[in-house]
PDB file of C-alpha atoms in Angstrom:
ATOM      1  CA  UNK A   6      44.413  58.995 -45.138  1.00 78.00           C
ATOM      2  CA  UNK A   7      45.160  56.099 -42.353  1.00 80.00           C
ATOM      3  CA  UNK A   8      47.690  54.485 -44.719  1.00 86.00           C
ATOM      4  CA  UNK A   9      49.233  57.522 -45.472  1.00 89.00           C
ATOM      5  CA  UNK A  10      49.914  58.411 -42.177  1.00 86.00           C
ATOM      6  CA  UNK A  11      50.730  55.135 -40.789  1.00 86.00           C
ATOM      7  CA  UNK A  12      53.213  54.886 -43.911  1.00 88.00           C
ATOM      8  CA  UNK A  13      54.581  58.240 -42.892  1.00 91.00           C
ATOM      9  CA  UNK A  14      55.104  57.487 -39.120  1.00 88.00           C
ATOM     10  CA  UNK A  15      56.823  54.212 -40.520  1.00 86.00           C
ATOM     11  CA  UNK A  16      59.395  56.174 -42.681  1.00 88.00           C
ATOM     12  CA  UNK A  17      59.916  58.656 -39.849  1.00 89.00           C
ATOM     13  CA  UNK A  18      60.581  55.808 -37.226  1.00 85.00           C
ATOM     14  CA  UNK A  19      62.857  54.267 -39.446  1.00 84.00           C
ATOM     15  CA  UNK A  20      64.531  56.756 -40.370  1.00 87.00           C
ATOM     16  CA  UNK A  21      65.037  57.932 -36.210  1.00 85.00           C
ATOM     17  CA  UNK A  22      66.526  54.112 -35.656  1.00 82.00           C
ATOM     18  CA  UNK A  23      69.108  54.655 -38.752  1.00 84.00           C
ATOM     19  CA  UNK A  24      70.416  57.784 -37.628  1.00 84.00           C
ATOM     20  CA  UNK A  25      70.266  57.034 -33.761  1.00 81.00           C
ATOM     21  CA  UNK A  26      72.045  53.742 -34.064  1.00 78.00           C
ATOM     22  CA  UNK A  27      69.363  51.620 -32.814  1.00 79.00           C
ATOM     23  CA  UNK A  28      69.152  49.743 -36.335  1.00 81.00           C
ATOM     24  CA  UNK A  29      72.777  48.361 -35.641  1.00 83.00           C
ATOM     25  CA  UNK A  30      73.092  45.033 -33.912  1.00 83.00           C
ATOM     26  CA  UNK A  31      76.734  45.386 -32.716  1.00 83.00           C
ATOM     27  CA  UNK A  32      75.806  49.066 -31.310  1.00 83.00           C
ATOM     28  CA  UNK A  33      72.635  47.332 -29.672  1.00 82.00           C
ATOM     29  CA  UNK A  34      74.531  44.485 -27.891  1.00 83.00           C
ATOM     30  CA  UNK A  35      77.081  47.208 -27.172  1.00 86.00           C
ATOM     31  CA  UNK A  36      74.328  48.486 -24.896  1.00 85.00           C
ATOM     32  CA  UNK A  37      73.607  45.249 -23.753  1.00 83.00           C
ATOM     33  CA  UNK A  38      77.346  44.222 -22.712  1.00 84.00           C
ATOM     34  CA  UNK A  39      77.491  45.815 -19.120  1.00 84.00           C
ATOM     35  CA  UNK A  40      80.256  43.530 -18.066  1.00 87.00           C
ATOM     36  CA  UNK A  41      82.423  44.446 -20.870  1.00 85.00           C
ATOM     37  CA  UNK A  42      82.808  47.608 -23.217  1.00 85.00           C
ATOM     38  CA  UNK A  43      79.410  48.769 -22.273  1.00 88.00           C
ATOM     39  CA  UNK A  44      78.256  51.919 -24.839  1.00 87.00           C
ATOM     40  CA  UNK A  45      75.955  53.860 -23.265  1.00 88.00           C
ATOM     41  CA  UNK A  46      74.720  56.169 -25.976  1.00 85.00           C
ATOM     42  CA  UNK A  47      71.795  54.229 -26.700  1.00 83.00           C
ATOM     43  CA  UNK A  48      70.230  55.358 -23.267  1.00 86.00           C
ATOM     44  CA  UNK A  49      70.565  58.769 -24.290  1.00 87.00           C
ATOM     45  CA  UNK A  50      68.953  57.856 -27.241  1.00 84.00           C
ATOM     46  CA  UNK A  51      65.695  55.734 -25.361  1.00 84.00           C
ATOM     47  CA  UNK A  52      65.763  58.421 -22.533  1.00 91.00           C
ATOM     48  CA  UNK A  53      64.839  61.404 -25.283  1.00 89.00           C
ATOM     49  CA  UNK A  54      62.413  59.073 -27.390  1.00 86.00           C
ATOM     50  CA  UNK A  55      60.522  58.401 -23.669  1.00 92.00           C
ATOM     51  CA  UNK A  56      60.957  62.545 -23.266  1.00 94.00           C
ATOM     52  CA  UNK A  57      60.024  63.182 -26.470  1.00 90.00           C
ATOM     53  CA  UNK A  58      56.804  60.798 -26.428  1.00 90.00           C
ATOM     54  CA  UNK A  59      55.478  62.115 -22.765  1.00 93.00           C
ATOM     55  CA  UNK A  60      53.606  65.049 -24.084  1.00 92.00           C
ATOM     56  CA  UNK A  61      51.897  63.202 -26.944  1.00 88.00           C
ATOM     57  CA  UNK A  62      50.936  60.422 -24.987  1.00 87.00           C
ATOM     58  CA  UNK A  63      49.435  62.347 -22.466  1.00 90.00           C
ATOM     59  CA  UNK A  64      47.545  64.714 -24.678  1.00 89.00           C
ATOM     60  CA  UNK A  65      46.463  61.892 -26.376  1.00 88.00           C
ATOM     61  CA  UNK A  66      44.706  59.849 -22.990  1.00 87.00           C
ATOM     62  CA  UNK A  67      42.459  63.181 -22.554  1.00 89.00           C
ATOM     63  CA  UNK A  68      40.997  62.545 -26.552  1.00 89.00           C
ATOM     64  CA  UNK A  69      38.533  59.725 -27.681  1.00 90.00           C
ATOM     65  CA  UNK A  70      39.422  60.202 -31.219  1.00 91.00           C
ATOM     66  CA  UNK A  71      42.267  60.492 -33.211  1.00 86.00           C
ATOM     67  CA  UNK A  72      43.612  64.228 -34.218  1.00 82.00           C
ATOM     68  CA  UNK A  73      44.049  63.437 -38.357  1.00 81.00           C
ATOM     69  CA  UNK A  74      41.042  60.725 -39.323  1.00 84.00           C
ATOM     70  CA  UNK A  75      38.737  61.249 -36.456  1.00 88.00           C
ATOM     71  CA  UNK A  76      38.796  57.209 -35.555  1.00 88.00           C
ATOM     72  CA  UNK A  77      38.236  55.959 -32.170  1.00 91.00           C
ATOM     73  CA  UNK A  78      41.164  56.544 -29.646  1.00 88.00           C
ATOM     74  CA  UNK A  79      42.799  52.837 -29.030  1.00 87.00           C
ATOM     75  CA  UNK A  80      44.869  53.227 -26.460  1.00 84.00           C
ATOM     76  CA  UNK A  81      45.584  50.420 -24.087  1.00 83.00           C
ATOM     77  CA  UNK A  82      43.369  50.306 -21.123  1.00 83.00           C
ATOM     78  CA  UNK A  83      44.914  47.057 -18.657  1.00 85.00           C
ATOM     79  CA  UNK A  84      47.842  48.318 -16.532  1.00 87.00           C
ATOM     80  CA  UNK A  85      47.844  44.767 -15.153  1.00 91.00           C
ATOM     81  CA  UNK A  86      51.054  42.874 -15.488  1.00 94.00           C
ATOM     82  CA  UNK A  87      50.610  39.258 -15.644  1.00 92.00           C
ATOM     83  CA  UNK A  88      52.546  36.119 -16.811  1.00 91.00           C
ATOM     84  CA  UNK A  89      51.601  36.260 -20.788  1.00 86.00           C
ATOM     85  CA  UNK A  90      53.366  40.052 -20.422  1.00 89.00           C
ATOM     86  CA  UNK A  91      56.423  39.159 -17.780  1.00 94.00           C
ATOM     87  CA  UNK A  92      56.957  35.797 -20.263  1.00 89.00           C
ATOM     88  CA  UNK A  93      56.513  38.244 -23.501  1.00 86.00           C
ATOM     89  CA  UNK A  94      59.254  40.658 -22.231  1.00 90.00           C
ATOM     90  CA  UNK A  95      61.104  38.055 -21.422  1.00 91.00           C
ATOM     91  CA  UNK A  96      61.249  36.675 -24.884  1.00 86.00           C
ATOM     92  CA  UNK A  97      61.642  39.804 -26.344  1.00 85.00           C
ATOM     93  CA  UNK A  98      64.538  40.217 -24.120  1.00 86.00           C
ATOM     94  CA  UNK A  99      66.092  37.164 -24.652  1.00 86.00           C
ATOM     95  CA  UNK A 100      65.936  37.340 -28.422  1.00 81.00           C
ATOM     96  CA  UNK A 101      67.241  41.593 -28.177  1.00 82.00           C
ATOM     97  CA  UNK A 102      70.315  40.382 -26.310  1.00 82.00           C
ATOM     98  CA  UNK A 103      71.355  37.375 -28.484  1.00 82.00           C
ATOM     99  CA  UNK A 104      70.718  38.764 -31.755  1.00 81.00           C
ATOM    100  CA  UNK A 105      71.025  42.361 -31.650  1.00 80.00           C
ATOM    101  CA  UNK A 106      67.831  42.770 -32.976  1.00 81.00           C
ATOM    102  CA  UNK A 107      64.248  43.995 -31.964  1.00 81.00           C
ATOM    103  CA  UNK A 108      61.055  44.606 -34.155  1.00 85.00           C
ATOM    104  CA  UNK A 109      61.465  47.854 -35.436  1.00 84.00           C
ATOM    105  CA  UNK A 110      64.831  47.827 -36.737  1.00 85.00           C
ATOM    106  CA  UNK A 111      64.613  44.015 -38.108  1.00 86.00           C
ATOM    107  CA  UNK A 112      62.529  45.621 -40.605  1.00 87.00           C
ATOM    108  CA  UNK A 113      64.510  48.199 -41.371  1.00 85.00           C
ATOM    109  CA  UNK A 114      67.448  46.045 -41.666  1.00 85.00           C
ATOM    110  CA  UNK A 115      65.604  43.594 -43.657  1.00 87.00           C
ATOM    111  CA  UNK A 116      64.180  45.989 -46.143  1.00 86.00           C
ATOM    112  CA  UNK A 117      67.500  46.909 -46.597  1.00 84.00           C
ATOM    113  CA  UNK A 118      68.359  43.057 -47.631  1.00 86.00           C
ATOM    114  CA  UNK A 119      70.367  41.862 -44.602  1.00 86.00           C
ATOM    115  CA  UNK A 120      70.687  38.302 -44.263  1.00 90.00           C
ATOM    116  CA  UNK A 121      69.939  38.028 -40.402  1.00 87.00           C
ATOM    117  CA  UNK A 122      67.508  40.601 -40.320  1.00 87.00           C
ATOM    118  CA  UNK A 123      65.799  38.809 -42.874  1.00 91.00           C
ATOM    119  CA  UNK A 124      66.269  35.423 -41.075  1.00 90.00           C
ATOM    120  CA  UNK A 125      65.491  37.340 -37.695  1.00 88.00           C
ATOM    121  CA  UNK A 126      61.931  38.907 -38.931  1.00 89.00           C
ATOM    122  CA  UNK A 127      60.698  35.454 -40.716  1.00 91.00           C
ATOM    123  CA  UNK A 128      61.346  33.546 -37.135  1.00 89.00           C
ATOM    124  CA  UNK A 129      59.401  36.633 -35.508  1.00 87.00           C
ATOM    125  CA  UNK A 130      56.618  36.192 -37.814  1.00 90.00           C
ATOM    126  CA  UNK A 131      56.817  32.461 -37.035  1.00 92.00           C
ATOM    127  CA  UNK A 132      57.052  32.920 -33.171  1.00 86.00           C
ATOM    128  CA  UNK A 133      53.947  35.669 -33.283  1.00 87.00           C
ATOM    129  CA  UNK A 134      51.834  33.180 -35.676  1.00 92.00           C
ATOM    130  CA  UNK A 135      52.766  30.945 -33.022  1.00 90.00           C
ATOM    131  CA  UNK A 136      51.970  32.619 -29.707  1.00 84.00           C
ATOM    132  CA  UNK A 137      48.309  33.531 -31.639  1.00 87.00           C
ATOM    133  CA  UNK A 138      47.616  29.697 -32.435  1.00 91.00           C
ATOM    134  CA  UNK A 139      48.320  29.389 -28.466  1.00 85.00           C
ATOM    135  CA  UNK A 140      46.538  31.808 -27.140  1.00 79.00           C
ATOM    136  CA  UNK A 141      44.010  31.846 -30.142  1.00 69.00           C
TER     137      UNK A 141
END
């Protein structure tokens, strides 16, 4: 029943970065380009996920185990923000704003067969294999 739902979610995620835009790299560094022709849409698009995913979230901090298969709740519990999470967004930020691409919609993209999502999601893999034989 976990995989099923977890494959679910997946397809519905997916599908919610297709439609919204968010799984297009010249929309995304559209978003990105606030000097030049800055497209704001994208905002609208994070600002309803965040309103969308209030209510859940919160319901879901009050619960020790999950709604569908009954497992332990694992929700983060450190609120502390230290260098290995200020150096992580900053990586993630970095490599959002050069190549137009985050997690999420590099697999999209690269289940779909595009080159540079492709290329993009085997140097993620690479850089999180990485980052674990660092901090491993």
């Amino acid at each position: 029943m976990t995989y099923i739902i977890a494959l679910l979610s997946g397809l519905v995620f997916g599908l919610g970065l297709l439609l919204s835009g968010l799984a297009d790299p010249a929309k995304v560094l559209g978003f990105l380009d606030l000097a030049g022709a800055w497209d704001p849409s994208l905002a609208l698009v994070m600002a309803a996920a965040i309103a969308v995913a209030i209510v859940p979230f919160t319901l879901a901090r009050r619960r020790t185990r999950t709604y569908f298969t009954n497992q332990p709740m694992q929700l983060p519990a450190s609120r502390r923000i230290d260098r290995p999470l200020v150096l992580g967004a900053l990586v993630f930020g970095v490599g959002w704003g050069l190549a137009g691409f985050c997690p999420g919609p590099a697999v999209v993209l690269a289940a779909s067969g595009a080159p540079l999502a492709v290329l993009f999601l085997a140097a993620m893999l690479v850089g999180m294999w990485l980052a674990g034989r660092l901090h491993g």
